PDB file of C-alpha atoms in Angstrom:
ATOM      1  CA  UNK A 921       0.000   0.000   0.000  1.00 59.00           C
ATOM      2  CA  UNK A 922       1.545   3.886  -1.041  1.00 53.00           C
ATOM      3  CA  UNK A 923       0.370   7.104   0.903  1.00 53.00           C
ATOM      4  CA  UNK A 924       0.875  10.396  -0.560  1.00 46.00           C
ATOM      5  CA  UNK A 925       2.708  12.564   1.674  1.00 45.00           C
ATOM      6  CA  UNK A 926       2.409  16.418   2.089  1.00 36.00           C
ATOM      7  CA  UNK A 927      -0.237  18.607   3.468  1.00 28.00           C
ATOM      8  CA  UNK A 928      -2.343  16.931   5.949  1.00 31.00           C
ATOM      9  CA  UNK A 929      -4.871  18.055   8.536  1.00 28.00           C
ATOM     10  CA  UNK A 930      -3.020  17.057  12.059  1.00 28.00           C
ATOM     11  CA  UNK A 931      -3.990  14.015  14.481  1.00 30.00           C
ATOM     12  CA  UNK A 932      -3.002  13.889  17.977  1.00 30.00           C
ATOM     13  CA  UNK A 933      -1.159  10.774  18.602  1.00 31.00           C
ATOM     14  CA  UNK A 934      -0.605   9.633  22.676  1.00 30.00           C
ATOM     15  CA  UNK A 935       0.017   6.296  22.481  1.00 32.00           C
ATOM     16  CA  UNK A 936       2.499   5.444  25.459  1.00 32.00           C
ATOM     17  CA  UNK A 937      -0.543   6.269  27.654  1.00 30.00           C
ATOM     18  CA  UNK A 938      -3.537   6.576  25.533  1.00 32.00           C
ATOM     19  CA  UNK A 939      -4.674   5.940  21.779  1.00 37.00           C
ATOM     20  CA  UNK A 940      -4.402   7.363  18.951  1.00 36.00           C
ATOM     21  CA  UNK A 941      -6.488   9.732  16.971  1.00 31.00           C
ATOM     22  CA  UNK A 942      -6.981  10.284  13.735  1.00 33.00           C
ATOM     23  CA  UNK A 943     -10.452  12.447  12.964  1.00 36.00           C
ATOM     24  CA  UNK A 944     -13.674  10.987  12.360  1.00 36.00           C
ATOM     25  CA  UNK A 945     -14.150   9.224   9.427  1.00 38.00           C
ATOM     26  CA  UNK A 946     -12.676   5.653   8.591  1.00 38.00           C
ATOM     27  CA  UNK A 947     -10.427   6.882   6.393  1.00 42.00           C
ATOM     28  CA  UNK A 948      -9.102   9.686   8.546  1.00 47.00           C
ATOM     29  CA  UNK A 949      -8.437   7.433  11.531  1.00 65.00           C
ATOM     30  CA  UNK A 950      -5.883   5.007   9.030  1.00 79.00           C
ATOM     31  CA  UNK A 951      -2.925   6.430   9.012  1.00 81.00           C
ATOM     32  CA  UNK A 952      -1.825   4.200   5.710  1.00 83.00           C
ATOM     33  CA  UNK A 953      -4.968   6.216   3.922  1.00 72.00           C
ATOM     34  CA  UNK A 954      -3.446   9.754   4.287  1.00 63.00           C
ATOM     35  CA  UNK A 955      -4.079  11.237   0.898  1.00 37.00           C
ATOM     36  CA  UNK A 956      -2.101  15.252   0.523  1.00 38.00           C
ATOM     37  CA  UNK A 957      -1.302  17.495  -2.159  1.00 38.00           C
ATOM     38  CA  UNK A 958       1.983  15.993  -2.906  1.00 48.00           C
ATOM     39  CA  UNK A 959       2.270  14.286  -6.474  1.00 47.00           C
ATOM     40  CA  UNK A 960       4.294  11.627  -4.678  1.00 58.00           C
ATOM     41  CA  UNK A 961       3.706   8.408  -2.948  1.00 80.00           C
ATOM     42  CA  UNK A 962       5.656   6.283   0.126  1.00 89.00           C
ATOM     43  CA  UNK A 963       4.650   3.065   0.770  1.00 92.00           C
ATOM     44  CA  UNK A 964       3.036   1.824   4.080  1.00 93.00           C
ATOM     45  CA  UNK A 965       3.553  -1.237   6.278  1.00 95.00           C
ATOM     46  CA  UNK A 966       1.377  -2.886   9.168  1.00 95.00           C
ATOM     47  CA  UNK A 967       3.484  -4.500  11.680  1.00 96.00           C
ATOM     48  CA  UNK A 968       1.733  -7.299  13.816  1.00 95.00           C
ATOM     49  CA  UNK A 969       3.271  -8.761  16.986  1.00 94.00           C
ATOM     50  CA  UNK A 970       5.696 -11.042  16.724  1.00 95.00           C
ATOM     51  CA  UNK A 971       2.670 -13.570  18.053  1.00 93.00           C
ATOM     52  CA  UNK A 972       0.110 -12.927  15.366  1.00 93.00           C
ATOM     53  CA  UNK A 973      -1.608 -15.667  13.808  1.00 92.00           C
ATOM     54  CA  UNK A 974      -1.350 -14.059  10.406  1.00 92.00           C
ATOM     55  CA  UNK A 975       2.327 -13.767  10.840  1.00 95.00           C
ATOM     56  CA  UNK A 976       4.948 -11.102   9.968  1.00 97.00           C
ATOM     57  CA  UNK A 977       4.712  -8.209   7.595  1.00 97.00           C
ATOM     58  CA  UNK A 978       6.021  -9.172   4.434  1.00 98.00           C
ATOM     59  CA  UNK A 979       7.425  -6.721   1.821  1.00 98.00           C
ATOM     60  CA  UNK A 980       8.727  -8.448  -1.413  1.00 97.00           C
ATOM     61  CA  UNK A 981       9.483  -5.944  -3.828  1.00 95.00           C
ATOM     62  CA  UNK A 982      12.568  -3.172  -3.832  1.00 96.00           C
ATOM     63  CA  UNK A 983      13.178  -0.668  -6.460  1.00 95.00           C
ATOM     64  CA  UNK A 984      16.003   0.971  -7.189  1.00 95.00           C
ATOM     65  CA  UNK A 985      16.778   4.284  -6.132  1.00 93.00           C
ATOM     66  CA  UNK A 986      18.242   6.053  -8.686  1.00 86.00           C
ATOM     67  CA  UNK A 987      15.946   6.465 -11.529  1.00 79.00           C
ATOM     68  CA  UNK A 988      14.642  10.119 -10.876  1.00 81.00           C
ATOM     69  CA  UNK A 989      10.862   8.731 -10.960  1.00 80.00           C
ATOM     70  CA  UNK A 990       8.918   5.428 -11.449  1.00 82.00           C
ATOM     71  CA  UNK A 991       9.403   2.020 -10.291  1.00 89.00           C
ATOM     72  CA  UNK A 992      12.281  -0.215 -11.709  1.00 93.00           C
ATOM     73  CA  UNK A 993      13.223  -3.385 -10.000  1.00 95.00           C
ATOM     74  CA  UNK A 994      16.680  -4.126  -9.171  1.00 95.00           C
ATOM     75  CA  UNK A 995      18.872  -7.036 -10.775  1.00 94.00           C
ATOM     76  CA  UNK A 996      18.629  -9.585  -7.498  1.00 96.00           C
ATOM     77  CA  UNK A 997      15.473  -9.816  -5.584  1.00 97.00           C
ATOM     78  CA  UNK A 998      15.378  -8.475  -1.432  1.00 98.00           C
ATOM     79  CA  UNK A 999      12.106  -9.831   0.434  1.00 98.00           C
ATOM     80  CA  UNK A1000      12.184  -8.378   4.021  1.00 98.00           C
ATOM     81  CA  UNK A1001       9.688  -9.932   7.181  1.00 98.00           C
ATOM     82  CA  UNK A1002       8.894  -7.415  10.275  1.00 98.00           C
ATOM     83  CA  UNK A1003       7.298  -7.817  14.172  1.00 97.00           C
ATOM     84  CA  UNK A1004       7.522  -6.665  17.223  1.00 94.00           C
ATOM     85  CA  UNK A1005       7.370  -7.924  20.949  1.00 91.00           C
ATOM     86  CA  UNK A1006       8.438  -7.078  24.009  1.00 86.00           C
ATOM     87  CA  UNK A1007      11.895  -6.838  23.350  1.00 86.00           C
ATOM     88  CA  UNK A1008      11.849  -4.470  20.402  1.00 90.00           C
ATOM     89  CA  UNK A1009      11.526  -4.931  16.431  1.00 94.00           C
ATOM     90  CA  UNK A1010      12.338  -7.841  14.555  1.00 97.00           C
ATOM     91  CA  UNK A1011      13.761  -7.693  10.918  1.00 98.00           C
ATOM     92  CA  UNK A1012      14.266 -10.592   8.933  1.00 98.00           C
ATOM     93  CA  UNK A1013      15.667 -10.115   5.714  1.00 98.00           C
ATOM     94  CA  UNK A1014      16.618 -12.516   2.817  1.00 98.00           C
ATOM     95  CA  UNK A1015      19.437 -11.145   0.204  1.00 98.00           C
ATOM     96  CA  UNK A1016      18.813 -13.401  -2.575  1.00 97.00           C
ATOM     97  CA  UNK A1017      22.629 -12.844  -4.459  1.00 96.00           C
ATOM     98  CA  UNK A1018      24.726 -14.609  -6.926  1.00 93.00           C
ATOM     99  CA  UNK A1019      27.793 -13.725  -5.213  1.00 91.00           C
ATOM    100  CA  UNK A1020      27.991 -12.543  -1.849  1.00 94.00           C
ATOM    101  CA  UNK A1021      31.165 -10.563  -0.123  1.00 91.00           C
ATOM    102  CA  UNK A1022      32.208  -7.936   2.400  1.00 94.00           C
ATOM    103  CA  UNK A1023      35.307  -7.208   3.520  1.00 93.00           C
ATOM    104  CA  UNK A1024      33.856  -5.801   6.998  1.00 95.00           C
ATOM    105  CA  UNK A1025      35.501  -7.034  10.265  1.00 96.00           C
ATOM    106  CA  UNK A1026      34.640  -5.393  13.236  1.00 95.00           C
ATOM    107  CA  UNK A1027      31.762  -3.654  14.311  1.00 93.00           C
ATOM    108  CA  UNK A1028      31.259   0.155  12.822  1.00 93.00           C
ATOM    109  CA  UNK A1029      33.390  -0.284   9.924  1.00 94.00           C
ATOM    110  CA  UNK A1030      32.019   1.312   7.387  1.00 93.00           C
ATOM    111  CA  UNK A1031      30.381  -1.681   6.082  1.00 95.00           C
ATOM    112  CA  UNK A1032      28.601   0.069   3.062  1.00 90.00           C
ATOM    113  CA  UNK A1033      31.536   0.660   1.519  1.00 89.00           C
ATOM    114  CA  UNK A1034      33.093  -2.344   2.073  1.00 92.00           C
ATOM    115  CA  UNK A1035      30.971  -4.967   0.370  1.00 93.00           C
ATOM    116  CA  UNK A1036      26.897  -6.202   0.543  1.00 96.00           C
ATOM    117  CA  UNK A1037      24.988  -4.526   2.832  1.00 97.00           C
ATOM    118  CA  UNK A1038      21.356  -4.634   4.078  1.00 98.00           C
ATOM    119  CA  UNK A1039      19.957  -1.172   6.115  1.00 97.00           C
ATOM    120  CA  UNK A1040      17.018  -0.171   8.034  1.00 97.00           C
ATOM    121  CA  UNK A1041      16.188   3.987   8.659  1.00 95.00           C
ATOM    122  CA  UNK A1042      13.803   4.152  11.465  1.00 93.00           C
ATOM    123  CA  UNK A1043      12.457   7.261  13.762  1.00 88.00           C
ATOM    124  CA  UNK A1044       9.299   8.051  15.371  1.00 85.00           C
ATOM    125  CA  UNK A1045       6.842  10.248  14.654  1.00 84.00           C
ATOM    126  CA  UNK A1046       3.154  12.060  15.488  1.00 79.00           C
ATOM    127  CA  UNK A1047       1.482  12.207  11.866  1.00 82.00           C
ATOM    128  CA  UNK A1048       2.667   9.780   8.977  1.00 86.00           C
ATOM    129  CA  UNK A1049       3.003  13.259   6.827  1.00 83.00           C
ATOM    130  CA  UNK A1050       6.400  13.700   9.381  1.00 84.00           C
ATOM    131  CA  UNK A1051       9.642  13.657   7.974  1.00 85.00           C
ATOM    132  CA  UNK A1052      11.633  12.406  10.984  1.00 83.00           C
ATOM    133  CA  UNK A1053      15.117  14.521  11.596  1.00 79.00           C
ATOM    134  CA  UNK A1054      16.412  11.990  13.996  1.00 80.00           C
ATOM    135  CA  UNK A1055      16.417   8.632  13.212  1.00 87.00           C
ATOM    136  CA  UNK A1056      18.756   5.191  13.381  1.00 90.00           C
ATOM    137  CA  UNK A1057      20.591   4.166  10.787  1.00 93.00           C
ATOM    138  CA  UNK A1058      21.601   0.187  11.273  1.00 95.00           C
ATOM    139  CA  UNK A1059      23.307  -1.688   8.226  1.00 96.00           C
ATOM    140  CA  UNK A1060      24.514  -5.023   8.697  1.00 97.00           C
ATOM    141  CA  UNK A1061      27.717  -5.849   6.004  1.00 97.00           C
ATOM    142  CA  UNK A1062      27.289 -10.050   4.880  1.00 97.00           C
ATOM    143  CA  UNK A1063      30.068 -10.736   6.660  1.00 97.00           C
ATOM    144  CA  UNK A1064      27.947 -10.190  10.060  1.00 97.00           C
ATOM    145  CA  UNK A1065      29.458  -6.856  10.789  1.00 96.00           C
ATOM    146  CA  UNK A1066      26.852  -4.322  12.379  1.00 95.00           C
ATOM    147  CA  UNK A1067      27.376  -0.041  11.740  1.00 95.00           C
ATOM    148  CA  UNK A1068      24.933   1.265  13.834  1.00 92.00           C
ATOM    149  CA  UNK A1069      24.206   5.266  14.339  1.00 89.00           C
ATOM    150  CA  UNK A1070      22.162   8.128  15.164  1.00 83.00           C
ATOM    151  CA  UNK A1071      21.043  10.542  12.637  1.00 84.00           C
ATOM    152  CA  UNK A1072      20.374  14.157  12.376  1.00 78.00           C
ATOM    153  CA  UNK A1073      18.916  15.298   9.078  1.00 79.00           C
ATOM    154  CA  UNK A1074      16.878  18.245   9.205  1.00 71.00           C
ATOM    155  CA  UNK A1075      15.410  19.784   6.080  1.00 70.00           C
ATOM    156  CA  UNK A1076      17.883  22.023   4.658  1.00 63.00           C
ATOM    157  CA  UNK A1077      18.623  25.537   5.622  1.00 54.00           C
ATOM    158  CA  UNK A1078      16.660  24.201   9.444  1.00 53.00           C
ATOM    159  CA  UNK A1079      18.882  24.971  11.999  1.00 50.00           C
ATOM    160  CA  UNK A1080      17.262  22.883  14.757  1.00 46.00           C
ATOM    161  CA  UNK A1081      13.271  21.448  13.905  1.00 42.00           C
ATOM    162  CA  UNK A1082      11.102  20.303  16.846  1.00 38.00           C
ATOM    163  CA  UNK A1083       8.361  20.212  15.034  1.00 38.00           C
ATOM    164  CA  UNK A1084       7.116  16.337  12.897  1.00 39.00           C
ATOM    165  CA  UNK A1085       9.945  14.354  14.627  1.00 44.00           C
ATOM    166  CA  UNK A1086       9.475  12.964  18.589  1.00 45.00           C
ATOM    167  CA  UNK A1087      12.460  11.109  18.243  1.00 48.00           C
ATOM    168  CA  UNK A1088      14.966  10.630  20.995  1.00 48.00           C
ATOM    169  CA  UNK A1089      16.829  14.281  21.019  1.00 51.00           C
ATOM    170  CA  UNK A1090      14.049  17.307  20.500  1.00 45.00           C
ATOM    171  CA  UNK A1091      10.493  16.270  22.425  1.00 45.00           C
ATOM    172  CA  UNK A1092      11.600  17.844  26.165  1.00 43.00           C
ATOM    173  CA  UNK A1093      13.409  19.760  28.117  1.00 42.00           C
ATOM    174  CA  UNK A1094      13.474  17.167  30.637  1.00 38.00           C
ATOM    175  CA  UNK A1095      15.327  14.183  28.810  1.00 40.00           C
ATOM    176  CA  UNK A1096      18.726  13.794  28.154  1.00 45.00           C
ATOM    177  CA  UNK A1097      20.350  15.918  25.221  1.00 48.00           C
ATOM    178  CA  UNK A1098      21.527  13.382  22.957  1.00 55.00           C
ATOM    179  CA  UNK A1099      23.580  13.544  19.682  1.00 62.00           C
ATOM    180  CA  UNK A1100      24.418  12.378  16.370  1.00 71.00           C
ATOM    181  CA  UNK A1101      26.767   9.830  15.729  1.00 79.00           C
ATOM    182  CA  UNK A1102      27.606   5.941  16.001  1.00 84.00           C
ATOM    183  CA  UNK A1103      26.548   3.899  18.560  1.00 86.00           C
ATOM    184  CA  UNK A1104      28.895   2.108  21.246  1.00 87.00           C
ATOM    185  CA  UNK A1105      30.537  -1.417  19.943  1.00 90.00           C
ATOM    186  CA  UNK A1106      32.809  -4.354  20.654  1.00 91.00           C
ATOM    187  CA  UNK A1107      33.863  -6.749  18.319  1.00 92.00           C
ATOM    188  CA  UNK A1108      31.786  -7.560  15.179  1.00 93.00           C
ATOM    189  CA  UNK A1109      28.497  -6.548  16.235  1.00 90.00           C
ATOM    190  CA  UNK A1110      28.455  -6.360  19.859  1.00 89.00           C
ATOM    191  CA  UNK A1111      25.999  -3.317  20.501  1.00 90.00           C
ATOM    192  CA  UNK A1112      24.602  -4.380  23.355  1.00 89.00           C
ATOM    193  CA  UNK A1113      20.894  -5.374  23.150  1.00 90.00           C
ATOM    194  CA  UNK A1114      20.883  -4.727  19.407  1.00 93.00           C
ATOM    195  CA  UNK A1115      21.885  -7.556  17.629  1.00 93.00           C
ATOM    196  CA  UNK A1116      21.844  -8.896  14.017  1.00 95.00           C
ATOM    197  CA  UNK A1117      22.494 -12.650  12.941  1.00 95.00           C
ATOM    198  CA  UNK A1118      23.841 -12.934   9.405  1.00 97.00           C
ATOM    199  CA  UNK A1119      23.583 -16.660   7.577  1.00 97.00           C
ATOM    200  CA  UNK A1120      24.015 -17.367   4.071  1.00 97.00           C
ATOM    201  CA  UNK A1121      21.973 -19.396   2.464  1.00 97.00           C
ATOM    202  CA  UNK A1122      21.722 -21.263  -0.942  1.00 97.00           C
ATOM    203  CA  UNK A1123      20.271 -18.446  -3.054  1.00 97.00           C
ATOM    204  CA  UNK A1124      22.354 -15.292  -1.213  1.00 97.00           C
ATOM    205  CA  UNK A1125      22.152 -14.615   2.496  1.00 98.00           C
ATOM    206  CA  UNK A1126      19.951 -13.626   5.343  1.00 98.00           C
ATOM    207  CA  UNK A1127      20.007 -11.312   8.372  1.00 98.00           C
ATOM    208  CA  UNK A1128      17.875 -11.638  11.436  1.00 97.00           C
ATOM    209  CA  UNK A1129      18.396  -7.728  13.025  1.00 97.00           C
ATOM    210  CA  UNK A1130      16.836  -6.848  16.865  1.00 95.00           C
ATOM    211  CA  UNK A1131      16.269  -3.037  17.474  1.00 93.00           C
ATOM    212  CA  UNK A1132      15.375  -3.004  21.017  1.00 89.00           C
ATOM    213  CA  UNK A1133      13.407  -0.644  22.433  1.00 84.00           C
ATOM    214  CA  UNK A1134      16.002  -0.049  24.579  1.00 79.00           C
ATOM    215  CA  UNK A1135      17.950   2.311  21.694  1.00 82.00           C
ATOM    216  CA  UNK A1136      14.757   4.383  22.045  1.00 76.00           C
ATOM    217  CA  UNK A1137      13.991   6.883  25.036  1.00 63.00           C
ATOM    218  CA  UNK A1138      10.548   7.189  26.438  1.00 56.00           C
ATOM    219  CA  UNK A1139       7.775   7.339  25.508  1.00 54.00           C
ATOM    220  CA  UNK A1140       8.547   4.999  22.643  1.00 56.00           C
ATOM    221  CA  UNK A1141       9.944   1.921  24.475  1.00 52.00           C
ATOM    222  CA  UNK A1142       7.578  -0.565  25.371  1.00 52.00           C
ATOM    223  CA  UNK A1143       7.218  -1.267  28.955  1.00 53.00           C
ATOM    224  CA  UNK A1144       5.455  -3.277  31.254  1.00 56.00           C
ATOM    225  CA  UNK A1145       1.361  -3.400  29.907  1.00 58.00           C
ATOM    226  CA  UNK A1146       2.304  -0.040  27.880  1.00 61.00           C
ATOM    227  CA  UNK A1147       2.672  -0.501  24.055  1.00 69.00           C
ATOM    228  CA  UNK A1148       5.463   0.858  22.037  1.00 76.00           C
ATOM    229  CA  UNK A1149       4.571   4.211  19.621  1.00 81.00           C
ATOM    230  CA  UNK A1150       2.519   3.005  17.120  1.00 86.00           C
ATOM    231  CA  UNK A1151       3.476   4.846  14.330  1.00 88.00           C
ATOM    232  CA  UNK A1152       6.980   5.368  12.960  1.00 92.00           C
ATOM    233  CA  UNK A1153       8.517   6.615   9.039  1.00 92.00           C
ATOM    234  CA  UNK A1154      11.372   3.981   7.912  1.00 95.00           C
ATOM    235  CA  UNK A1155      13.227   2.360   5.101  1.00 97.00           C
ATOM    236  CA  UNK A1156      14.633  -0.545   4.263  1.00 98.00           C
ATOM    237  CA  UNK A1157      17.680  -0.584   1.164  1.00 97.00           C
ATOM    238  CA  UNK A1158      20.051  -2.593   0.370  1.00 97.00           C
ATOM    239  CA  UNK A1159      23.917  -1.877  -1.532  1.00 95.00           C
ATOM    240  CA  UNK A1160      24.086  -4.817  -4.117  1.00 95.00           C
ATOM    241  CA  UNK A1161      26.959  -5.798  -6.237  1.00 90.00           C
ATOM    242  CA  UNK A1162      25.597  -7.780  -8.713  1.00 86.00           C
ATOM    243  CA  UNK A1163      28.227  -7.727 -11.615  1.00 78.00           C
ATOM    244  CA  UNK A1164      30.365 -10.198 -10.862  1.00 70.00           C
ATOM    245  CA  UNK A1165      33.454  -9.114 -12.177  1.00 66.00           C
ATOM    246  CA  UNK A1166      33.111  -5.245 -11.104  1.00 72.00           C
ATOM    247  CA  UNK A1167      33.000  -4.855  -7.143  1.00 72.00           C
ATOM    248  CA  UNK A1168      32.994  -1.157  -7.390  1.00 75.00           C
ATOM    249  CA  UNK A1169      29.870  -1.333 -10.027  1.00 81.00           C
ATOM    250  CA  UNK A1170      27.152  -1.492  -7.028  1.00 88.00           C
ATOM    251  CA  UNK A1171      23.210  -0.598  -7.460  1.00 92.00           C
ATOM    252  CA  UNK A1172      21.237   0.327  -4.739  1.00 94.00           C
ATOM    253  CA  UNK A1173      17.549  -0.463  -3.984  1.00 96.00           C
ATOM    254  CA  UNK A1174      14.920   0.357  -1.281  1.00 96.00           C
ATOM    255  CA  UNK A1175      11.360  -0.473   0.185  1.00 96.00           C
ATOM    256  CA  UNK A1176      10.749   3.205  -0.820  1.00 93.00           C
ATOM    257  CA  UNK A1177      12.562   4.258  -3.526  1.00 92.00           C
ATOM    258  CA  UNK A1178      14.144   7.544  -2.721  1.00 91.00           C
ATOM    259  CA  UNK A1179      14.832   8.569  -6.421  1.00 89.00           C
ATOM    260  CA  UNK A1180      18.643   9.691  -6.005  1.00 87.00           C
ATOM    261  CA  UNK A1181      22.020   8.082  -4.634  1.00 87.00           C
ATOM    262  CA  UNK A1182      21.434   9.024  -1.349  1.00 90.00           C
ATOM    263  CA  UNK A1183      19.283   6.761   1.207  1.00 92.00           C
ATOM    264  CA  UNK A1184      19.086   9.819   3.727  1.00 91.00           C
ATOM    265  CA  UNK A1185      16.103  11.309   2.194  1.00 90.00           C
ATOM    266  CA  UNK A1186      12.992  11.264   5.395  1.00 90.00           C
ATOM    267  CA  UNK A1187      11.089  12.581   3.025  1.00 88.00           C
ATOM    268  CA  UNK A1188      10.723   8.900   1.267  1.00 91.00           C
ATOM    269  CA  UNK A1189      10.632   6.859   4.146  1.00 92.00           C
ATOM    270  CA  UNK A1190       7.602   4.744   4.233  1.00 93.00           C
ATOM    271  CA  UNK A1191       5.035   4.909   7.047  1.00 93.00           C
ATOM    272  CA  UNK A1192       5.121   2.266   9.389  1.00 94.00           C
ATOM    273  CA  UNK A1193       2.417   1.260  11.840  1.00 93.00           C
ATOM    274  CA  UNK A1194       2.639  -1.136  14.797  1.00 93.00           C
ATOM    275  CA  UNK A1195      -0.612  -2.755  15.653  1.00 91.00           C
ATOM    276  CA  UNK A1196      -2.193  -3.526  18.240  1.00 82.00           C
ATOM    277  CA  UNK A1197      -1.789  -6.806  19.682  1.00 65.00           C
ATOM    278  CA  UNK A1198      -5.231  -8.884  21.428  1.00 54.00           C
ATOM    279  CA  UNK A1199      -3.942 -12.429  22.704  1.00 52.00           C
TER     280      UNK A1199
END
């Protein structure tokens, strides 16, 4: 499902203590149904509990990012699974590659740059017409070596914007300032509670990533009988070498296409929604 992103009339979200709301009508009160102004679209992904009957949300297509507009499907296929449970949020993905290599060997090496890589953007936010300025940026390199970091991107020419992000950094006076930059590591992916598992398999290789709630402040980490924050902007892209012969001919591809080289672009990331769980 795509959303158009732009203009929107603003719903109140309190979800660490309350529920959210979204207006009136059916429509209104889906936040993968906003429909703005903007001639674009982002796609939009409902994430069950980890215990769901129906299972994980799947996403099977990526397109690459570069074309300036439209859809185009990269050379090697990327199918990506997502939940959530008490710990935090669960990313499976499956690389499906011809030949697979990094040259990554410890943890924050710059592992997109150093061979195949799988990423997930991720920040909070009130209304899914936000364009988060603080996010996470976690890429795990196939050789099972985790860069993990904390992002600042305002719009251009912004100074400091408080308003359409509640990430960590810019909600209250009374948290801790926090700033960009990489998180804490040891060894090749030793980041505490976030972890990532990296197999190959037959057809390429697979990575099973944790983001704990933990690497969020309050109100956004689940605890106790609270819920996490139920609705978050995100990507999920992937650096691919598929030419065999050429390792420094890569292509790069995305859940949301951001239509240039560069996979810091908020304004792209897809709007993700964590439902409800009823046992």
């Amino acid at each position: 499902m795509y959303v158009k992103l732009g203009w929107t009339a603003r719903g109140a979200v309190v979800l660490a203590l309350a529920s959210a709301i979204w207006g009136t009508s059916a429509e209104s009160q889906d936040p993968c149904h906003v429909r703005t102004g903007n001639p674009d679209v982002v796609p939009c992904l409902r994430v069950p509990h980890c215990e769901s009957r129906d299972g994980p949300a799947m996403i099977h297509d990526f397109y690459l990012s570069t074309p300036p507009i439209g859809l185009k499907p990269p050379q090697q296929r990327t199918e990506v699974e997502v939940c959530y449970d008490e710990h935090g949020i669960l990313v499976r993905t499956h690389a499906f590659d011809t030949d697979v290599f990094s040259n990554a060997t410890k943890c924050n090496d710059p592992v997109f740059a150093l061979g195949d890589v799988l990423e997930v953007f991720i920040g909070p936010v009130e209304d899914p017409t936000d364009d988060p300025d603080w996010y996470h940026e976690i890429d795990t390199g196939a050789s099972g070596a985790l860069w993990a970091a904390q992002q600042y991107n305002p719009p251009e020419g912004t100074a400091f914007k408080s308003h359409g992000n509640v990430s960590n950094c810019n909600r209250s006076t009374l948290w801790t300032p926090c700033h960009p930059g990489m998180l804490n590591c040891t060894g090749l992916a030793n980041f505490g509670e976030l972890t990532a598992r990296v197999a190959a398999t037959a057809d390429g290789w697979k990575n099973e990533l944790i983001m704990p709630w933990t690497i969020f402040k309050q109100p956004f980490l689940r605890h106790g009988e609270v819920p996490p924050w139920s609705l978050w902007r995100g990507n999920f892209y992937r650096y691919d070498y598929p030419n065999l012969k050429n390792k420094t001919d890569y292509e790069l591809s995305g859940w949301s296409p951001t239509h240039n080289p560069s996979f810091h672009t908020p304004s792209r990331f897809g709007v993700i929604v964590l439902e409800s769980f009823v046992e």
